[in-house]
PDB file of C-alpha atoms in Angstrom:
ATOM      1  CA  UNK A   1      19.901  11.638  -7.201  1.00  0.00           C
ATOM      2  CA  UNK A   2      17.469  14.243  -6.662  1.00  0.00           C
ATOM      3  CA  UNK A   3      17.071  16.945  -8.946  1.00  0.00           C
ATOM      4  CA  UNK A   4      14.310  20.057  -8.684  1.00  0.00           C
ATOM      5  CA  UNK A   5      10.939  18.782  -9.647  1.00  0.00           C
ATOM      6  CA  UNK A   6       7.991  18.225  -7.885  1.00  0.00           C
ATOM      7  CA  UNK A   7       4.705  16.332  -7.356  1.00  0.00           C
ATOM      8  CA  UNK A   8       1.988  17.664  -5.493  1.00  0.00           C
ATOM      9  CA  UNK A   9      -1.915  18.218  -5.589  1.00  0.00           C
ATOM     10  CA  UNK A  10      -4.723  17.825  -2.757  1.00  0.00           C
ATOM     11  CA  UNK A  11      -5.707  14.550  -1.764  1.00  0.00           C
ATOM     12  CA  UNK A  12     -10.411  14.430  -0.993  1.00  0.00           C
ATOM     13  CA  UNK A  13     -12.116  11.999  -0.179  1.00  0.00           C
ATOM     14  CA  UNK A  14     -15.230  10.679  -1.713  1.00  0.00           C
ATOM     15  CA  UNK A  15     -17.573  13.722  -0.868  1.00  0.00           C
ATOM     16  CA  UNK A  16     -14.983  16.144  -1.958  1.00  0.00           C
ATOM     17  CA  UNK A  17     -13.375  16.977   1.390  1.00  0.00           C
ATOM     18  CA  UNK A  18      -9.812  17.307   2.243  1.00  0.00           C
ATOM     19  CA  UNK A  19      -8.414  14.378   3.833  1.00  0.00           C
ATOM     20  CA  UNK A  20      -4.933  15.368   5.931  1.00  0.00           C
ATOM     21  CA  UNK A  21      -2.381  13.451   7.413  1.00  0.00           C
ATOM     22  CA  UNK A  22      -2.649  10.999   4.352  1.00  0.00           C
ATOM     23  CA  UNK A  23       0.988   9.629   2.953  1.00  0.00           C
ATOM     24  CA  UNK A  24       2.352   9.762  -0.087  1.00  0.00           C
ATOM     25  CA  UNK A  25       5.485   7.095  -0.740  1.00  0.00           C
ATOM     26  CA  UNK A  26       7.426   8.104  -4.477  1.00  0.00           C
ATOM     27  CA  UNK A  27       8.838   5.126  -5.029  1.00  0.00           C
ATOM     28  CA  UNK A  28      10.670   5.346  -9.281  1.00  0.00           C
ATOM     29  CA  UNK A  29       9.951   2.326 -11.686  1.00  0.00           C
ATOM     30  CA  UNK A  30       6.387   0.692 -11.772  1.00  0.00           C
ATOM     31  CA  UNK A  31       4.082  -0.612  -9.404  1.00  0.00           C
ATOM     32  CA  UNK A  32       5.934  -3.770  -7.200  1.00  0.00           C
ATOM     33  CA  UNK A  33       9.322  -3.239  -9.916  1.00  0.00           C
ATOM     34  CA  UNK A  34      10.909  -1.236  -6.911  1.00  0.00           C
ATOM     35  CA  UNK A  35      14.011   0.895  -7.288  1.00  0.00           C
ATOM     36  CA  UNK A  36      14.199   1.884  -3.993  1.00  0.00           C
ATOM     37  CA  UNK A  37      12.080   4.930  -2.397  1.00  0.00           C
ATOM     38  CA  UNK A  38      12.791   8.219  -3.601  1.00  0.00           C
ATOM     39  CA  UNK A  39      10.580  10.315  -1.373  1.00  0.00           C
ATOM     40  CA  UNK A  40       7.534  10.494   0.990  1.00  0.00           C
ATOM     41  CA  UNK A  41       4.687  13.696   1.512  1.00  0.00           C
ATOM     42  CA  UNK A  42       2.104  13.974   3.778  1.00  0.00           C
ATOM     43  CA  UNK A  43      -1.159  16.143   3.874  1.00  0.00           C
ATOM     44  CA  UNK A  44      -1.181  18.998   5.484  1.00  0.00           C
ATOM     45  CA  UNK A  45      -5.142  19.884   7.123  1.00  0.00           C
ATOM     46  CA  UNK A  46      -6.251  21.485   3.757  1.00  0.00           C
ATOM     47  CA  UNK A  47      -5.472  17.917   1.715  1.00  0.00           C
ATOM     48  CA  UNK A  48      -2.618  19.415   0.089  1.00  0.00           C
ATOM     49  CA  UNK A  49       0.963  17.629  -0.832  1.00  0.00           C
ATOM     50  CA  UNK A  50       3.907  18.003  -2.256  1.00  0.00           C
ATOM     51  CA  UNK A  51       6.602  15.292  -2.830  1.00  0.00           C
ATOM     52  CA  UNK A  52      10.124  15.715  -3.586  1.00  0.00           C
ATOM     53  CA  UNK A  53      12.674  17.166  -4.700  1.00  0.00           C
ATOM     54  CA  UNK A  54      12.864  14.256  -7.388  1.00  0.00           C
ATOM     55  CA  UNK A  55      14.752  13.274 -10.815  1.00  0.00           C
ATOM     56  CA  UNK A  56      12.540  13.925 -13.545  1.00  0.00           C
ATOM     57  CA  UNK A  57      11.499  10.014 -14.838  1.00  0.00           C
ATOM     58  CA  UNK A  58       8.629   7.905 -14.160  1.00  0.00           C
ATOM     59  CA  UNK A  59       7.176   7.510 -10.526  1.00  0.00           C
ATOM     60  CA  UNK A  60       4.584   5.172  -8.801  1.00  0.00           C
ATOM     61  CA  UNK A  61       2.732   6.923  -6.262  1.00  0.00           C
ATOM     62  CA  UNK A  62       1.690   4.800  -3.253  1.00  0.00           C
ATOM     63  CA  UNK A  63      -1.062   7.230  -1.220  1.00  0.00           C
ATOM     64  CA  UNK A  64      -1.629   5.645   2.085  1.00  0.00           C
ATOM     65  CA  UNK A  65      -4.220   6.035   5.038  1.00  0.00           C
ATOM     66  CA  UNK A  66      -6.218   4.083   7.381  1.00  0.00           C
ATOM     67  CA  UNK A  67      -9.377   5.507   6.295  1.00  0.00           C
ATOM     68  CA  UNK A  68      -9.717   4.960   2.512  1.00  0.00           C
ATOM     69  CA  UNK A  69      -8.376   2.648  -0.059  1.00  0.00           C
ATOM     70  CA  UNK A  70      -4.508   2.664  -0.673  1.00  0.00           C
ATOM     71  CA  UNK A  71      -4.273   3.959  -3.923  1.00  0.00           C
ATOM     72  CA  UNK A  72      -1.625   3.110  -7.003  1.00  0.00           C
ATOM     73  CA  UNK A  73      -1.311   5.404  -9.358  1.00  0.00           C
ATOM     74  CA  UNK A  74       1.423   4.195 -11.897  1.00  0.00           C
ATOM     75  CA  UNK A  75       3.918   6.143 -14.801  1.00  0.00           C
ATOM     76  CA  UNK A  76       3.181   9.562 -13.190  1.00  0.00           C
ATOM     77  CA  UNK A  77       5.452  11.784 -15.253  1.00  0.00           C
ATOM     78  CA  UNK A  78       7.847  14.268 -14.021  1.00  0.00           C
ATOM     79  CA  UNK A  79       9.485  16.268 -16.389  1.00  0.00           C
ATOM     80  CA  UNK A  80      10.541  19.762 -16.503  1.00  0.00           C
ATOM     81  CA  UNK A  81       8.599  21.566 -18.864  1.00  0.00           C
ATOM     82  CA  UNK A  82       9.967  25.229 -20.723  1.00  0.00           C
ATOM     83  CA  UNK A  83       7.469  26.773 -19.511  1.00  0.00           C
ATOM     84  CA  UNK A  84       7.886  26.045 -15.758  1.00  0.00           C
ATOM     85  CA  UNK A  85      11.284  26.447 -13.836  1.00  0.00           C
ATOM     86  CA  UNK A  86      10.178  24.453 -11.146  1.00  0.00           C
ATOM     87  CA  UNK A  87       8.937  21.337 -12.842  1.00  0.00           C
ATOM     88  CA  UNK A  88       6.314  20.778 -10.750  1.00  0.00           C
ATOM     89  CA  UNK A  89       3.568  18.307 -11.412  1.00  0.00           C
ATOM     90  CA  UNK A  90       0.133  19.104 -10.100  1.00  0.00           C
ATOM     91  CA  UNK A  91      -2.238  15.856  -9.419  1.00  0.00           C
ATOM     92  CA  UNK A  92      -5.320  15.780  -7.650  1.00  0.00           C
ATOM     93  CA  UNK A  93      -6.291  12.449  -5.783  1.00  0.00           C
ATOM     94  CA  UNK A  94      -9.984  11.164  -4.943  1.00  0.00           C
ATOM     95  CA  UNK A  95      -9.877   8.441  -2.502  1.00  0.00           C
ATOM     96  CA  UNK A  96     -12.092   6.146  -2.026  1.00  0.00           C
ATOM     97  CA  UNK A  97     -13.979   4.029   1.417  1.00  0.00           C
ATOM     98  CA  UNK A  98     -11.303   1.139   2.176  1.00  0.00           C
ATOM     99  CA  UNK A  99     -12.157  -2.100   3.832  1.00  0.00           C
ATOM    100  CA  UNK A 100     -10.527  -4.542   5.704  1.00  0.00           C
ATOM    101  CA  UNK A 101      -9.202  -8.130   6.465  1.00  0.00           C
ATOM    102  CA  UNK A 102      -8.829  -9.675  10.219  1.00  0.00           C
ATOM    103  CA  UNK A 103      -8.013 -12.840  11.578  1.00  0.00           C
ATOM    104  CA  UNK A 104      -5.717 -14.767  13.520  1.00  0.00           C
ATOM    105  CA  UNK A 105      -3.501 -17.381  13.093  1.00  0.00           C
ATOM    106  CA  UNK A 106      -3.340 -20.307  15.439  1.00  0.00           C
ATOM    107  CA  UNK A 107      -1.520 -23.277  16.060  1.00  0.00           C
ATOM    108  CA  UNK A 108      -1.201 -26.149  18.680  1.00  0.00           C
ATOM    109  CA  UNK A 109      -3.330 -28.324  20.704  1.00  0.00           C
ATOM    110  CA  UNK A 110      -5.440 -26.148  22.448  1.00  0.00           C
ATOM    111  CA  UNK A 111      -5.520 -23.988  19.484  1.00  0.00           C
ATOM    112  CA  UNK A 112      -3.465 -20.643  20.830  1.00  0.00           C
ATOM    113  CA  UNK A 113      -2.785 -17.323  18.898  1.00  0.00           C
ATOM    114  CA  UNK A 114       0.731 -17.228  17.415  1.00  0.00           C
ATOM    115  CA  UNK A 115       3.112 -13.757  17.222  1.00  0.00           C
ATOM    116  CA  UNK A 116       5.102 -12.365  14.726  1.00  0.00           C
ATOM    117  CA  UNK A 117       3.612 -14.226  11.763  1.00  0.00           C
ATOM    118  CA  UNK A 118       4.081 -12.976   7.723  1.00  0.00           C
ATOM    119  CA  UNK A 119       0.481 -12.600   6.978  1.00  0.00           C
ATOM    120  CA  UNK A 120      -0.117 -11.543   3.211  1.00  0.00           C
ATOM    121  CA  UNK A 121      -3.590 -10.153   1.587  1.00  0.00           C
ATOM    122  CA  UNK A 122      -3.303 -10.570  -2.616  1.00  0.00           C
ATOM    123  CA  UNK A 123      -6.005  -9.864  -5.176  1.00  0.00           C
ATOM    124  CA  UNK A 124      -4.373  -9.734  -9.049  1.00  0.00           C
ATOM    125  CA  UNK A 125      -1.036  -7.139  -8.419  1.00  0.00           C
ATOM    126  CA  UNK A 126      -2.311  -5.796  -5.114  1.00  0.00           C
ATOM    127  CA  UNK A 127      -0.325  -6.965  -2.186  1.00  0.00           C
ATOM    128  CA  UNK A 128      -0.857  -5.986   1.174  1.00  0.00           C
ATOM    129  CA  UNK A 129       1.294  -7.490   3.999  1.00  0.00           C
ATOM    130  CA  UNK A 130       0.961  -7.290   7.900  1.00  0.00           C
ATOM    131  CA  UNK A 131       1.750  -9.230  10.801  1.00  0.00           C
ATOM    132  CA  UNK A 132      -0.030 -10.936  13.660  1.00  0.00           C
ATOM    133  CA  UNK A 133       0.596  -9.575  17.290  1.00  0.00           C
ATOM    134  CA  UNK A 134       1.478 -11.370  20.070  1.00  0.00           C
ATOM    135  CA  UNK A 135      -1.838 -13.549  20.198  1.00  0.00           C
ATOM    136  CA  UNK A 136      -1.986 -13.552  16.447  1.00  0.00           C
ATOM    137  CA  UNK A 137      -4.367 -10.983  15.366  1.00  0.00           C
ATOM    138  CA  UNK A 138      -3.887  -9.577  12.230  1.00  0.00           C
ATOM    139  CA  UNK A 139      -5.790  -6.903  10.243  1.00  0.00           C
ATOM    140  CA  UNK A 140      -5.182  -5.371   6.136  1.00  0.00           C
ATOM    141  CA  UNK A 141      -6.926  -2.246   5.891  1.00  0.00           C
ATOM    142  CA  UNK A 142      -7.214   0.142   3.658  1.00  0.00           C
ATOM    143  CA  UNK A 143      -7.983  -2.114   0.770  1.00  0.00           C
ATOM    144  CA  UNK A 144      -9.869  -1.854  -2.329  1.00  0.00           C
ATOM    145  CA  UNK A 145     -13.377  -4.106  -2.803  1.00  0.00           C
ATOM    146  CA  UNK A 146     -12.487  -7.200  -4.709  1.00  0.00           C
ATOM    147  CA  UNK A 147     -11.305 -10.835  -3.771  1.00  0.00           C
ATOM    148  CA  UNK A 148      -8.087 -11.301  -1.595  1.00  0.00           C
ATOM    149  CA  UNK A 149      -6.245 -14.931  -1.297  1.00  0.00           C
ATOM    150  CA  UNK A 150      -4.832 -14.655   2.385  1.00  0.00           C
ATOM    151  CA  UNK A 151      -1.731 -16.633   3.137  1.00  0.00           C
ATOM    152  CA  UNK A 152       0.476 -16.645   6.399  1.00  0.00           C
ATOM    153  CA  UNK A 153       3.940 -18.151   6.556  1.00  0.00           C
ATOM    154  CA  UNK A 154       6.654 -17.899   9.058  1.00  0.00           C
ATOM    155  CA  UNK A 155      10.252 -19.944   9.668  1.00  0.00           C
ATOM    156  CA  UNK A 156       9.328 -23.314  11.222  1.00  0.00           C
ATOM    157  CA  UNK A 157       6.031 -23.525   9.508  1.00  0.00           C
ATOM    158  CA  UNK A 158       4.798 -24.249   6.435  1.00  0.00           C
ATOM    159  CA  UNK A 159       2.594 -21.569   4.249  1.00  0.00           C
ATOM    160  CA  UNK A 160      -0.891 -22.030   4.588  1.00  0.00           C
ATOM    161  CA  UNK A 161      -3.864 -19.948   3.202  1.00  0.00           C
ATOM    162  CA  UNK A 162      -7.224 -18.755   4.423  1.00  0.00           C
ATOM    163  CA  UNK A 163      -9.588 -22.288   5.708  1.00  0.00           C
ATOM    164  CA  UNK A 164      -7.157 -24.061   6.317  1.00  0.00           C
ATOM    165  CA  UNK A 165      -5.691 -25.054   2.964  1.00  0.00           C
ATOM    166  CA  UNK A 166      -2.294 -26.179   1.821  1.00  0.00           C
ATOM    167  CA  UNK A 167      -1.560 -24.304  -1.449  1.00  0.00           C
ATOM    168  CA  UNK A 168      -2.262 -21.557  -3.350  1.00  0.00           C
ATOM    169  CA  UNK A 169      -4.521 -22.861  -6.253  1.00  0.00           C
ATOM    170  CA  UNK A 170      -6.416 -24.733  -3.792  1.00  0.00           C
ATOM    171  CA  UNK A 171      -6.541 -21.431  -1.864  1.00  0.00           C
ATOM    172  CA  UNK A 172     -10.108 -20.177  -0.735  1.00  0.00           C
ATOM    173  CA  UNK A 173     -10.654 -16.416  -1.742  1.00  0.00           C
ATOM    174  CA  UNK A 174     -11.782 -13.971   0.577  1.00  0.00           C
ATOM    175  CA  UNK A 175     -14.282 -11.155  -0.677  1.00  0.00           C
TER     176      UNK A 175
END
């Protein structure tokens, strides 16, 4: 399904600078309506990308790094205009200072730190997912400032949220 257009641009961060080794995930549709990934990029030293070959539709882009806030950016356009054979779309990217969620999850009498748990990070659309280690540290990073409901689920247990509570409504929100 890929065809012979293009998205690419230079990713900064918030003083202007190139940021490398950054990724960039294509994915076609909207943001969390998924139709499977269509193709990733990465930053070379100078902050530059370029992500394809793709169809020419609709893409959301999903720009990823440790460092900064993973950023969304939704209906990016790729079409290939008369003008340009190689349909390229050119889109420059300012990222922005992430921050970050921790804990652990714990269960049992001592309290110990439990492995391989689902532990989920939501504010509004923005989901961010990880999972706890072997003594059940987790950490989200990379996310924007706002207020996250955590949850953690796993088979065997039931889904419980951040303090200790049983359900979502009565979930308390992390900022």
């Amino acid at each position: 399904r890929s065809g012979g257009w293009y998205i690419e641009g230079v990713i900064t961060g918030p003083g202007g600078a190139p940021v490398d080794d950054v990724w960039i995930y294509a994915d076609e549709g909207e943001t969390y309506i998924r139709n499977g990934l269509d193709a990733t990029g990465r930053t070379s030293e100078d902050g530059t990308f370029r992500v394809g070959p793709l169809v020419n539709t609709a893409f959301t882009l999903s720009i990823r790094t440790s460092d900064f806030d993973c950023t969304l950016i939704d209906k990016v356009i790729v079409v290939k205009p008369p003008a340009s054979p190689t349909g390229t779309v050119n889109l420059p990217v300012q990222l922005e200072q992430g921050g970050l969620i921790s804990g652990r999850v714990m269960s049992g009498s001592p309290a110990k730190g439990i492995g391989s748990f689902y532990v989920s990070s939501i504010s509004g659309d923005l989901k961010s997912y990880s999972y706890t280690s072997g003594t059940g540290h987790y950490l989200s990073d990379a996310l924007p400032a706002g207020s996250y409901t955590v949850a953690c689920d796993n088979w065997g247990y039931k889904p419980q949220y951040f303090d200790n509570k049983p359900d979502l409504k009565s979930a308390t929100k992390v900022a």
